[in-house]
PDB file of C-alpha atoms in Angstrom:
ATOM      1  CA  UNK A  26     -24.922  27.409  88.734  1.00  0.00           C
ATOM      2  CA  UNK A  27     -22.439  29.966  89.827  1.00  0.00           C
ATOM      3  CA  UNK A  28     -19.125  28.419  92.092  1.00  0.00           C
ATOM      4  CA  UNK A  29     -18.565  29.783  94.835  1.00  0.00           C
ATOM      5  CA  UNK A  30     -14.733  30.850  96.566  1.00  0.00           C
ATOM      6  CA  UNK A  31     -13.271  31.927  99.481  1.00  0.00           C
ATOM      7  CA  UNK A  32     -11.970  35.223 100.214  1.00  0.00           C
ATOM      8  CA  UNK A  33     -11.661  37.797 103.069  1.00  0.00           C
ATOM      9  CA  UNK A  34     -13.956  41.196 102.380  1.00  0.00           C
ATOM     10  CA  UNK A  35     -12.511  44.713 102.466  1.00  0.00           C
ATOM     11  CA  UNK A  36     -14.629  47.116 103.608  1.00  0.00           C
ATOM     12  CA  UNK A  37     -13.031  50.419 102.943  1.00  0.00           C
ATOM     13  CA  UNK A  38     -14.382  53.963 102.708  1.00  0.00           C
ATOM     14  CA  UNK A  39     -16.612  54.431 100.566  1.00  0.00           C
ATOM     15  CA  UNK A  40     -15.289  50.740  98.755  1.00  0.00           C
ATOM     16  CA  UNK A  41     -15.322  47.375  99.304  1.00  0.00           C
ATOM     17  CA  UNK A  42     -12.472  45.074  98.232  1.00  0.00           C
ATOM     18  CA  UNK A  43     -11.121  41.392  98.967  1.00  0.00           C
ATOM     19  CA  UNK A  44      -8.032  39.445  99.387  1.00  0.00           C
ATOM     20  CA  UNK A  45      -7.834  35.818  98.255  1.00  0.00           C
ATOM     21  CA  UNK A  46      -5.104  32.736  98.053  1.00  0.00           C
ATOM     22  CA  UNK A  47      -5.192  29.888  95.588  1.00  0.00           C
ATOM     23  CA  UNK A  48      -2.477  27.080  94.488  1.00  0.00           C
ATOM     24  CA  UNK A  49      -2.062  28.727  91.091  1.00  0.00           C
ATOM     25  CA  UNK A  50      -2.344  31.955  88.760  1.00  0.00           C
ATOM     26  CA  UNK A  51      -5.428  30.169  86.920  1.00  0.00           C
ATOM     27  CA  UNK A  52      -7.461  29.365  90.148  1.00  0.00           C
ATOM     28  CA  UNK A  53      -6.508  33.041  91.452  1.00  0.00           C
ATOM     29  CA  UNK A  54      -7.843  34.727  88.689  1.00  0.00           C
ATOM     30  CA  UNK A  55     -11.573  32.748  88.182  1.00  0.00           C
ATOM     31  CA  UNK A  56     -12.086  32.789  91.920  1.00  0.00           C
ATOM     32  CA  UNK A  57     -11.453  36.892  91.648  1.00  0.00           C
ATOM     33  CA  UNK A  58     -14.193  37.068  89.680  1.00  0.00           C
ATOM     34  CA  UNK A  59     -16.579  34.616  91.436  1.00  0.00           C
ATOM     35  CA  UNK A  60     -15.663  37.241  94.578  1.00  0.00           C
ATOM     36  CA  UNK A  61     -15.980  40.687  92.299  1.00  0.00           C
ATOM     37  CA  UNK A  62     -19.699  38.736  91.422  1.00  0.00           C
ATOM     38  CA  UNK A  63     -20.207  37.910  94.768  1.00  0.00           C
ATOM     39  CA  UNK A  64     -19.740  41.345  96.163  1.00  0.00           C
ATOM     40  CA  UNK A  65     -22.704  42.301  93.321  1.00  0.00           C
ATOM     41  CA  UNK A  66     -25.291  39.646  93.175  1.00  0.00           C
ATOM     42  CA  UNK A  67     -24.478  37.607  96.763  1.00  0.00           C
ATOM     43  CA  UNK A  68     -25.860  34.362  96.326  1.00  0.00           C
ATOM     44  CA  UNK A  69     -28.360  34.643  93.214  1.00  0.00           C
ATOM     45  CA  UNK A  70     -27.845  31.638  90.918  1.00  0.00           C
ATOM     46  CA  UNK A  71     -26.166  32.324  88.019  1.00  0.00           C
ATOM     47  CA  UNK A  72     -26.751  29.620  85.119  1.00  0.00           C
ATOM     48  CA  UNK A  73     -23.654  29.215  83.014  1.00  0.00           C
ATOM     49  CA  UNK A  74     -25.962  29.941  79.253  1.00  0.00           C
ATOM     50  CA  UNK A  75     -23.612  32.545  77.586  1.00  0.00           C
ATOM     51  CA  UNK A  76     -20.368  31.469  76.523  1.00  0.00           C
ATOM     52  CA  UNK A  77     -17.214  33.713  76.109  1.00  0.00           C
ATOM     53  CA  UNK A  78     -13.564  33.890  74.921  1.00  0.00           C
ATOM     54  CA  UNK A  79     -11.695  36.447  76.563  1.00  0.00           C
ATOM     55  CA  UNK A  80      -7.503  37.352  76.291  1.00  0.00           C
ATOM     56  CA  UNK A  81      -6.579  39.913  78.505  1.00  0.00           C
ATOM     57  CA  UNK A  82      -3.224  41.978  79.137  1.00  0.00           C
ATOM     58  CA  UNK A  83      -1.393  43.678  81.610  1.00  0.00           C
ATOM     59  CA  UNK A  84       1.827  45.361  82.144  1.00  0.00           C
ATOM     60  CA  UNK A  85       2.378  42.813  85.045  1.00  0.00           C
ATOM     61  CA  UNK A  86       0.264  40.365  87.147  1.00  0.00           C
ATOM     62  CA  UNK A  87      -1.436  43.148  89.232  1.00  0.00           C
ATOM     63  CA  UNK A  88      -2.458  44.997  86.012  1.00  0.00           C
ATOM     64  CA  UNK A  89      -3.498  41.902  84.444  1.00  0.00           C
ATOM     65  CA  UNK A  90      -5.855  41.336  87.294  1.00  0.00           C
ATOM     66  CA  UNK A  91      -7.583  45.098  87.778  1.00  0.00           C
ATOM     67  CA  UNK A  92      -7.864  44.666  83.250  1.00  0.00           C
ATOM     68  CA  UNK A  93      -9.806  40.993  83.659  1.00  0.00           C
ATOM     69  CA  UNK A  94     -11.629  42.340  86.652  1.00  0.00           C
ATOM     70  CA  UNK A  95     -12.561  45.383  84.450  1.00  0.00           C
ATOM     71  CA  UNK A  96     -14.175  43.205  81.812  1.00  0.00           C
ATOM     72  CA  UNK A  97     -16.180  40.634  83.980  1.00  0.00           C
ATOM     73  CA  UNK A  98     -17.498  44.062  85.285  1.00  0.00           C
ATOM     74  CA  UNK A  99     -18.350  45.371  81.783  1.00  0.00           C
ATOM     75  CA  UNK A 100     -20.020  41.862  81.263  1.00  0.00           C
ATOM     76  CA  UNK A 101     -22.514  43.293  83.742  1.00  0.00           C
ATOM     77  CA  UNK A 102     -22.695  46.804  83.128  1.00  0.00           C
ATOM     78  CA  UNK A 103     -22.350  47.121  80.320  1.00  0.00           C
ATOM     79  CA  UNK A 104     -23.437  43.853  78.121  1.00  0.00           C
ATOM     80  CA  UNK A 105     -25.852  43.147  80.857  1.00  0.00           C
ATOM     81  CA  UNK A 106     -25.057  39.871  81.677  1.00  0.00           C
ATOM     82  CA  UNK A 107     -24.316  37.736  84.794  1.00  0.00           C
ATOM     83  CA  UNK A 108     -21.257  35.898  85.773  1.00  0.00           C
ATOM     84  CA  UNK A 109     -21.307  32.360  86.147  1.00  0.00           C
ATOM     85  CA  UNK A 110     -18.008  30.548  86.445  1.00  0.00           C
ATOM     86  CA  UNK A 111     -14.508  31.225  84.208  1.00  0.00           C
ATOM     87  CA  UNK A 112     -12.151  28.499  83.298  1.00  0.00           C
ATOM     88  CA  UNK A 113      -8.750  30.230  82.951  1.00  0.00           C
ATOM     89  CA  UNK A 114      -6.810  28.344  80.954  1.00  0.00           C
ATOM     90  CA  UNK A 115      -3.438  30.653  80.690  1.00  0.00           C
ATOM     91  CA  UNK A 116      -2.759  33.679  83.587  1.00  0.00           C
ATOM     92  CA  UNK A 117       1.010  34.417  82.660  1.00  0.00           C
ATOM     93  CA  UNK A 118       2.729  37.458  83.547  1.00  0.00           C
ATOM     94  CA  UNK A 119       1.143  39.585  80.617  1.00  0.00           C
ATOM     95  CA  UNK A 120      -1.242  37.791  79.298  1.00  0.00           C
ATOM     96  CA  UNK A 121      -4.753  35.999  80.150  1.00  0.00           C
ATOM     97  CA  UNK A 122      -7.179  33.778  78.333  1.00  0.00           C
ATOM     98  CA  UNK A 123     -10.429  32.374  79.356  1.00  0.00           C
ATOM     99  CA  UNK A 124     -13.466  31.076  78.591  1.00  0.00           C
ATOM    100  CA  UNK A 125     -16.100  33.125  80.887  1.00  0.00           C
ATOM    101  CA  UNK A 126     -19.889  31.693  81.378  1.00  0.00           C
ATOM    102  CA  UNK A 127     -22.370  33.809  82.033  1.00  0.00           C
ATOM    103  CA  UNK A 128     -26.491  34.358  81.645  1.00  0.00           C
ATOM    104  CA  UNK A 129     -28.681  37.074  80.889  1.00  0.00           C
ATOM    105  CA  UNK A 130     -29.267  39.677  83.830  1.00  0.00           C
ATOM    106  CA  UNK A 131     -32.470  38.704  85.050  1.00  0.00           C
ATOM    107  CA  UNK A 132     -33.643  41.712  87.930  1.00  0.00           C
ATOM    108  CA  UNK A 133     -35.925  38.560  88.778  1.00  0.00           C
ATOM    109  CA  UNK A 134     -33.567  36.325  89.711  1.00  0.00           C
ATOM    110  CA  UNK A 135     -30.291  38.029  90.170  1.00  0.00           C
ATOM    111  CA  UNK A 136     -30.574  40.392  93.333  1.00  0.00           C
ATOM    112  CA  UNK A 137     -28.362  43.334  93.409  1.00  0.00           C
ATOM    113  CA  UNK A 138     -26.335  43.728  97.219  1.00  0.00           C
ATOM    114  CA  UNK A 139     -24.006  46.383  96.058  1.00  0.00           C
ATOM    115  CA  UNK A 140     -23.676  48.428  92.583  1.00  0.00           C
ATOM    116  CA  UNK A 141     -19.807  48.021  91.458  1.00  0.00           C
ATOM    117  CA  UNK A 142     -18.771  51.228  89.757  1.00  0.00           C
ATOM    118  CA  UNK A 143     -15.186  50.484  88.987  1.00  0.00           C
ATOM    119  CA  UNK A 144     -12.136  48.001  89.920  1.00  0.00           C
ATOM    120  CA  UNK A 145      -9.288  50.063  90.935  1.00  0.00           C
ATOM    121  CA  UNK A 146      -5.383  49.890  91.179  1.00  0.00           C
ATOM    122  CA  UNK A 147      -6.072  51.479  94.644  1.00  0.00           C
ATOM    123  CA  UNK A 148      -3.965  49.004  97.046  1.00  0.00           C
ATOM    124  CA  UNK A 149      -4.278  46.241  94.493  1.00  0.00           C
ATOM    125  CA  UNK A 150      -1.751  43.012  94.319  1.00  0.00           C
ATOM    126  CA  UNK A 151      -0.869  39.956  93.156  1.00  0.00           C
ATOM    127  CA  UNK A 152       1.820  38.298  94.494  1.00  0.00           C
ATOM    128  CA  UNK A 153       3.376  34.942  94.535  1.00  0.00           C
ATOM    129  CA  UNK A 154       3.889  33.390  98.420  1.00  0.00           C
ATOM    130  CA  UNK A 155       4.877  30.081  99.843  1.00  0.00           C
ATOM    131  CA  UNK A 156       1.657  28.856  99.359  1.00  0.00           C
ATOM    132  CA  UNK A 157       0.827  29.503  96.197  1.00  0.00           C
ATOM    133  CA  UNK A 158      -1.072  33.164  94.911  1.00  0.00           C
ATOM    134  CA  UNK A 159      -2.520  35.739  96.744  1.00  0.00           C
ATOM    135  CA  UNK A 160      -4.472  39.105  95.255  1.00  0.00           C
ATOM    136  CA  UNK A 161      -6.012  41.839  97.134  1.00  0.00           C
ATOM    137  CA  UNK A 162      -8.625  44.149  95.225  1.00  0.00           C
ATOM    138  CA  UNK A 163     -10.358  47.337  96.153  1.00  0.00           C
ATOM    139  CA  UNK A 164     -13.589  48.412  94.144  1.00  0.00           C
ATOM    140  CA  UNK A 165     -15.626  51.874  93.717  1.00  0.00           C
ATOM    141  CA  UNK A 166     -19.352  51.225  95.011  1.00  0.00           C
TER     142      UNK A 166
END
């Protein structure tokens, strides 16, 4: 079944975005894309069936995060499949890898609330704060 996270919603012209905290890089990054997926299918279960290795890069953190966002979003687009859950195993400054579950796009089953047209460096961050991680995202609908 697809996790669920916590994060604030963004609702800018014309885009919607979000802005979420975790205790480390690896939790920031798979609950970004449990919200990008959220912000697409709302609550539609999402069976973890498909399996994937992905290694991402980035100039910095913030790049990092708009690149990985980027491919969860092809996942859908363009390989039409559904995300499930990610287990990031390494989120350094430059470099990401994770193993991303996902399921076969299913109109059916998986509802569409908003059509995702592109994650953007508009406003985006990812910074490091006394808490832990924080990221704020802004996407084209």
């Amino acid at each position: 079944m697809k996790k669920k996270t916590e994060y604030t919603l963004i609702d800018h012209t014309a885009d919607y975005g979000f802005t979420l905290c975790a205790e480390s890089p690896e939790e920031l990054f798979a609950n970004a894309a449990l919200a990008l997926t959220d912000l697409m299918l709302g609550d539609s279960p999402v069976e973890p069936r498909l399996k994937h290795r992905i290694e991402v890069e980035g100039e910095d953190r913030t790049d990092l995060m708009v690149n990985w966002l980027r491919e969860i979003l092809f996942l859908f687009a363009g390989e039409g499949e559904a995300f499930s859950h990610a287990e990031v195993e390494t989120a350094e400054e430059s470099f990401l890898c994770a193993t991303v579950y996902t399921e076969a796009y299913d109109p059916e089953k998986h509802e569409i609330l908003e059509e995702i047209k592109a994650v953007t460096y508009h406003q985006a961050r990812v910074e490091q704060t006394d808490g832990g991680w924080e990221c704020q995202v802004i996407c084209d609908v």
